[in-house]
Coordinates of C-alpha atoms and ligand atoms in Angstrom, one line a residue:
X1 CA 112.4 83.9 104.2
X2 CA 115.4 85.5 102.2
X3 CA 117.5 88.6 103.0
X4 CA 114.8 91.1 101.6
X5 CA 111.9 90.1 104.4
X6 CA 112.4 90.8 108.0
X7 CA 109.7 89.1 109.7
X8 CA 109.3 89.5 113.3
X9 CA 108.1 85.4 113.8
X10 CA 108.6 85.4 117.7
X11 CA 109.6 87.7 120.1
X12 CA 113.0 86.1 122.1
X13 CA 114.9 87.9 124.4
X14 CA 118.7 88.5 123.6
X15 CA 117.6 87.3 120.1
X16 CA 118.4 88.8 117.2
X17 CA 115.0 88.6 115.9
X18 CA 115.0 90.8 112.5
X19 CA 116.5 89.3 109.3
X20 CA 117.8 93.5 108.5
X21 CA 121.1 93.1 109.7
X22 CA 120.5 96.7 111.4
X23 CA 117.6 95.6 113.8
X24 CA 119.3 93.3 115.9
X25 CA 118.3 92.6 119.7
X26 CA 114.8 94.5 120.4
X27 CA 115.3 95.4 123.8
X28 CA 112.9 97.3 124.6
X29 CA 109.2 97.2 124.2
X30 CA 106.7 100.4 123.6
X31 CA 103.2 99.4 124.6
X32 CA 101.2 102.4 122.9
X33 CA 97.1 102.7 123.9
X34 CA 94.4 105.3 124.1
X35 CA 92.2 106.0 126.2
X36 CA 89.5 106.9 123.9
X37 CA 88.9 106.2 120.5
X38 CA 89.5 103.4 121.3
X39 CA 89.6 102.6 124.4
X40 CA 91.8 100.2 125.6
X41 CA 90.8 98.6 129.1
X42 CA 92.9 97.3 131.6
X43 CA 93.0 93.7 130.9
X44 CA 94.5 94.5 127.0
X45 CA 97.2 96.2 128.7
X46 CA 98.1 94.1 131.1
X47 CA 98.2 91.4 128.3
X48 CA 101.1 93.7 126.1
X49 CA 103.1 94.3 129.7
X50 CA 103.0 90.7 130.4
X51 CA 103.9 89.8 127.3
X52 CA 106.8 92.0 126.9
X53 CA 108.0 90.8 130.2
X54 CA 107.7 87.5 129.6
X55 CA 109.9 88.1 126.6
X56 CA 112.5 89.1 128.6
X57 CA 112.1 92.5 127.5
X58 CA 111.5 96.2 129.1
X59 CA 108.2 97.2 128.5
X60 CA 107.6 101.2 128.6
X61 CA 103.2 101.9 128.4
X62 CA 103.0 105.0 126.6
X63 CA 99.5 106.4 126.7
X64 CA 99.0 108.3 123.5
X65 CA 96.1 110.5 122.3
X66 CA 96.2 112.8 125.6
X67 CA 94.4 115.7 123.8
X68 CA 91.3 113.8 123.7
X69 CA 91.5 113.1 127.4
X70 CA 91.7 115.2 131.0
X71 CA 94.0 115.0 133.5
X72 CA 91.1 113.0 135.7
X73 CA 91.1 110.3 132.9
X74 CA 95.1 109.8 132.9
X75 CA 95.1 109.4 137.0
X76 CA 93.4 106.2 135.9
X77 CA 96.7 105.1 134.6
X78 CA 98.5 106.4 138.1
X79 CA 99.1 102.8 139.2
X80 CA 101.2 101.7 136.7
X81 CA 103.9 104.4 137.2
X82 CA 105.2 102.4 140.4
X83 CA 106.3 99.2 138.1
X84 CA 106.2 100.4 134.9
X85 CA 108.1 103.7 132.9
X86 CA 104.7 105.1 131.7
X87 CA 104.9 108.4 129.5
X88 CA 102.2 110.3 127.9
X89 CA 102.0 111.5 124.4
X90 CA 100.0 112.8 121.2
X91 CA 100.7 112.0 118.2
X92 CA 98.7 114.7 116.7
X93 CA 100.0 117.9 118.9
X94 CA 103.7 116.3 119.3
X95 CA 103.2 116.5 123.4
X96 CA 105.3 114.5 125.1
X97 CA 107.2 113.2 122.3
X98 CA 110.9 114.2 123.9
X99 CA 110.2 112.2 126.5
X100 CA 109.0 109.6 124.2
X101 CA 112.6 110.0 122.9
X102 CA 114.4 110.0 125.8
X103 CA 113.2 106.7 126.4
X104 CA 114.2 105.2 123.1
X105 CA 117.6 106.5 122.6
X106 CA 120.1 103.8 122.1
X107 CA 117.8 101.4 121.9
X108 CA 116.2 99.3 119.5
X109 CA 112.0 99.2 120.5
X110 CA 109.0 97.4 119.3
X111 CA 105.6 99.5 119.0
X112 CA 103.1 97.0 120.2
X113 CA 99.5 97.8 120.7
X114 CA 95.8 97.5 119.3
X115 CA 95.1 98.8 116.1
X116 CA 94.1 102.2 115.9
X117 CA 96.1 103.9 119.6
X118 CA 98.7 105.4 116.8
X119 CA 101.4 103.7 116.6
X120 CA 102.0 104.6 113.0
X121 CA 101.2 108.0 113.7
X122 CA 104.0 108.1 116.6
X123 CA 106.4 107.0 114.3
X124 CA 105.5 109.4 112.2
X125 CA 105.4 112.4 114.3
X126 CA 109.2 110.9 115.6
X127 CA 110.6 111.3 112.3
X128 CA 108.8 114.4 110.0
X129 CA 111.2 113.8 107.2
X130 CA 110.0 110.7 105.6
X131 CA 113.4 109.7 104.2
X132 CA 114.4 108.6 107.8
X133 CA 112.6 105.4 107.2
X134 CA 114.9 103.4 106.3
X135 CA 112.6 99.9 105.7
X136 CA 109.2 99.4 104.5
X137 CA 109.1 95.3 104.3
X138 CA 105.1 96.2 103.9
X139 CA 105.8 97.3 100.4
X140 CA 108.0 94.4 99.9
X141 CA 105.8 91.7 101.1
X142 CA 102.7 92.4 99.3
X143 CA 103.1 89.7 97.6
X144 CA 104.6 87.2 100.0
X145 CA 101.5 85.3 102.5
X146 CA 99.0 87.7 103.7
X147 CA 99.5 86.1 107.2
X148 CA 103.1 87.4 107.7
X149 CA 103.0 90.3 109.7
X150 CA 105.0 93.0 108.4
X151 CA 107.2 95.6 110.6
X152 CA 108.0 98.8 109.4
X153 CA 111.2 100.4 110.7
X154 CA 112.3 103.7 111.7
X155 CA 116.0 104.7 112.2
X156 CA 115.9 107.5 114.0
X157 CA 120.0 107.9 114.8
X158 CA 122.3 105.8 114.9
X159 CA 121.7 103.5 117.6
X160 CA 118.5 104.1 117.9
X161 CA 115.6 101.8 115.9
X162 CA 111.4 102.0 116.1
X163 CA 109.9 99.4 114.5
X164 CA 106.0 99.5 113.9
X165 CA 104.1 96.3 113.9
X166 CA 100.6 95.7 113.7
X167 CA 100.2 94.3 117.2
X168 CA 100.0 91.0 119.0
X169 CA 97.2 90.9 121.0
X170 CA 96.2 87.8 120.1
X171 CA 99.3 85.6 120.6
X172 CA 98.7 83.1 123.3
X173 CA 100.8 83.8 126.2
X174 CA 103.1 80.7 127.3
X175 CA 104.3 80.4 130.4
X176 CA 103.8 78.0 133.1
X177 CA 101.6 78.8 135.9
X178 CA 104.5 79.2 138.5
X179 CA 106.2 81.7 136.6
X180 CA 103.3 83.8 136.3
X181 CA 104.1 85.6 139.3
X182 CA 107.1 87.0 138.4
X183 CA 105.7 88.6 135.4
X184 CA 103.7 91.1 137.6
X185 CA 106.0 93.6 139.6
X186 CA 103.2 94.3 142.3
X187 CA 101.6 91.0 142.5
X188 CA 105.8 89.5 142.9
X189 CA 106.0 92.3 145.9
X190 CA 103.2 91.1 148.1
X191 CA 103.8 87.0 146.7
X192 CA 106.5 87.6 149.6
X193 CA 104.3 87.7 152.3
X194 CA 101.7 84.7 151.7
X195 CA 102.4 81.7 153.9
X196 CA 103.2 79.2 151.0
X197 CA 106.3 79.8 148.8
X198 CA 105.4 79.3 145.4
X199 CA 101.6 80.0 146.2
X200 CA 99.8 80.5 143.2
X201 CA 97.4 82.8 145.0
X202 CA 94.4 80.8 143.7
X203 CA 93.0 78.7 146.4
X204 CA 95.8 78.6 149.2
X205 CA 95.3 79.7 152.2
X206 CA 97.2 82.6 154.0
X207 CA 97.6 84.1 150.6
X208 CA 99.1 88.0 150.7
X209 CA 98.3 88.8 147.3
X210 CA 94.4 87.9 147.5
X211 CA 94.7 90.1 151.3
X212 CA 96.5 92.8 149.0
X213 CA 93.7 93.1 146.8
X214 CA 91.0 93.4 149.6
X215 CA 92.8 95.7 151.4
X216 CA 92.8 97.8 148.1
X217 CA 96.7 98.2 147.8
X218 CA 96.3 95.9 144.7
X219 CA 94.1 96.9 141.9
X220 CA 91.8 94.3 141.4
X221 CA 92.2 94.7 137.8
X222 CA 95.6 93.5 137.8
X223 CA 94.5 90.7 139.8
X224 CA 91.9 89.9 137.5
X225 CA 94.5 89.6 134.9
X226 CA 96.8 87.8 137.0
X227 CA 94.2 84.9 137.6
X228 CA 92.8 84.9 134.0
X229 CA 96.1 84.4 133.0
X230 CA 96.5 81.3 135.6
X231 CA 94.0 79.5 134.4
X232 CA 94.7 79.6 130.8
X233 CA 98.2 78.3 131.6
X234 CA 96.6 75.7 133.9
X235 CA 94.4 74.1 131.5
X236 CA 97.3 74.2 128.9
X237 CA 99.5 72.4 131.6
X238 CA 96.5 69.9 131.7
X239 CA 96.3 69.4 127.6
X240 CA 99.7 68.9 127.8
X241 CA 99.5 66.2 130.3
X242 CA 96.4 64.7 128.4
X243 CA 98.4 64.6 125.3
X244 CA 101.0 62.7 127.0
X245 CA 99.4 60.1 129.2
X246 CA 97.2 59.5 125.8
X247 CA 100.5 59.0 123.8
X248 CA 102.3 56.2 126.5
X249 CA 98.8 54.5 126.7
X250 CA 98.6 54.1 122.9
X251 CA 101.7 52.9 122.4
X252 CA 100.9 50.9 125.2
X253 CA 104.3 51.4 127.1
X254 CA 102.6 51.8 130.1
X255 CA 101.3 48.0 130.5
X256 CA 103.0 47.6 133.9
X257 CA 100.1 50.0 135.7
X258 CA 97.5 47.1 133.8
X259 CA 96.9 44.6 136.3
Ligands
GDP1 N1 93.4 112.9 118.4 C1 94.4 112.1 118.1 N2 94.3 111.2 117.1 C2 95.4 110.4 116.8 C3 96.6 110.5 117.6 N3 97.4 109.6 117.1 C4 96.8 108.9 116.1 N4 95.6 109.4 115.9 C5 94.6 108.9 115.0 O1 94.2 107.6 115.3 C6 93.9 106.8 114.1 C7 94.7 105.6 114.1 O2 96.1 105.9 114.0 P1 97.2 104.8 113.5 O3 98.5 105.5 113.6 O4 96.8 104.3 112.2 O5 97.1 103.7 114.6 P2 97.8 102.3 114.7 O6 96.8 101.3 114.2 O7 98.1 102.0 116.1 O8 99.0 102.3 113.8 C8 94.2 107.8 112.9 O9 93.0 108.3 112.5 C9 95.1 108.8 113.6 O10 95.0 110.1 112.9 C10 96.7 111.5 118.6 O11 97.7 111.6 119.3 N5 95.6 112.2 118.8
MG2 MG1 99.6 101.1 112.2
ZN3 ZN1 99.5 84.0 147.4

């Protein structure tokens, strides 16, 4: 990678993550969906929030495209404005978008999301003079590996970056299943009350989180999420392990438990 590319490869908290001298330390992360066209169901943003999170990093859910939706559609997002800074925008009619930039001033954010929410198009709308963008590394790459994913950057004062990516849904989420817990505000809050420290809330008995989420006080979807993301960290505990035990026994250090 030389000077001219700024890749984002990884996202690392504290991390100066960008090659532009300019970008360093993303601290923030905007997770932009829609509610229609497309939609973006619960589990997707969970994944982003999580993700940020587990970066180490602020994650703000900003719901854009609200003139294709009614005020009874966005209450479907009302849970999320106890743990997370959620703000509401359109790209197209410019609502909401001094919010939007309340939240982003001083602060270098990332745009993540699924394709088609807007993110582009917020940046746009942020900045109508084109000549504020002070990086296009798409431009730039289109030669380099079609792989890389490319980050566009918006500056929009002096402190203040947006950088546009094309999302990362699909990274795989790594974290070890007794950290997951931490990585959900509301699920951490009840955690408190189950009889085991370090319950997983899977099978334990006594668990508060699993009472939480019959009672209702818990969205099941979050909990969903939660568990999904459990078990994929659990079997990739167990590969791990596998790959281990199947490394000693080859090299056949572990003679001593032959009889
Ligand atoms: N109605 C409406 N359409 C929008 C809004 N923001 C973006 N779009 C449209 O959604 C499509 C995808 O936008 P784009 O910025 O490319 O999404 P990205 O893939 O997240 O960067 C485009 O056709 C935009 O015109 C919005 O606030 N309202
Ligand atoms: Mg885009
Ligand atoms: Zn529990």
């Amino acid at each position: 990678m030389d000077e001219e590319h700024a890749v984002v490869e990884k996202i690392l908290p504290r991390t100066q993550i960008l090659e532009h001298p300019r970008a360093a330390n993303i601290n923030q992360v905007i997770v932009v969906v829609s509610l229609v066209d497309p939609v973006t169901d619960l589990f997707l943003i969970d994944k982003f929030l999580v993700m940020a999170t587990a970066a180490g990093l602020a994650p703000v859910l900003c719901v854009n495209k609200i003139d294709l939706v009614s005020e009874k559609q966005l209450a479907a997002l009302n849970d999320y404005r106890r743990w997370y800074q959620v703000c509401t925008v359109s790209a197209l009619t410019s609502t909401g978008l001094d919010a939007l930039r309340v939240l982003l001033k001083g602060k270098s954010s990332v745009l993540a999301g699924p394709s088609g929410v807007g993110k582009t198009s917020l940046l746009n709308a942020l900045s109508p003079t084109f000549s504020l963008r002070t990086h296009d590394v798409s431009h730039k790459n289109k030669h380099g590996v079609h792989t890389t994913r490319f980050v566009e950057m918006l500056q929009l004062n002096e402190d203040t970056f947006v950088l546009d990516t094309p999302g990362f849904s699909n990274v795989a989420l790594t974290v070890e299943p007794r950290d997951l817990t931490g990585l959900f505000p509301d699920i951490q809050l009840y955690a408190k009350e189950c009889r085991f420290q370090g319950c997983l809330h899977d099978q334990e008995p006594g668990c508060a989180v699993k009472d939480a989420v019959a009672h209702g006080y818990l969205a099941q979807s979050r909990f969903i999420a939660y568990s999904t993301f459990l078990s994929e960290s659990q079997d990739k505990s167990r590969h791990k392990y596998q790959r281990q035990y199947k490394k000693t026994y080859r090299k056949g250090t572990n003679n001593k438990w032959r009889s």
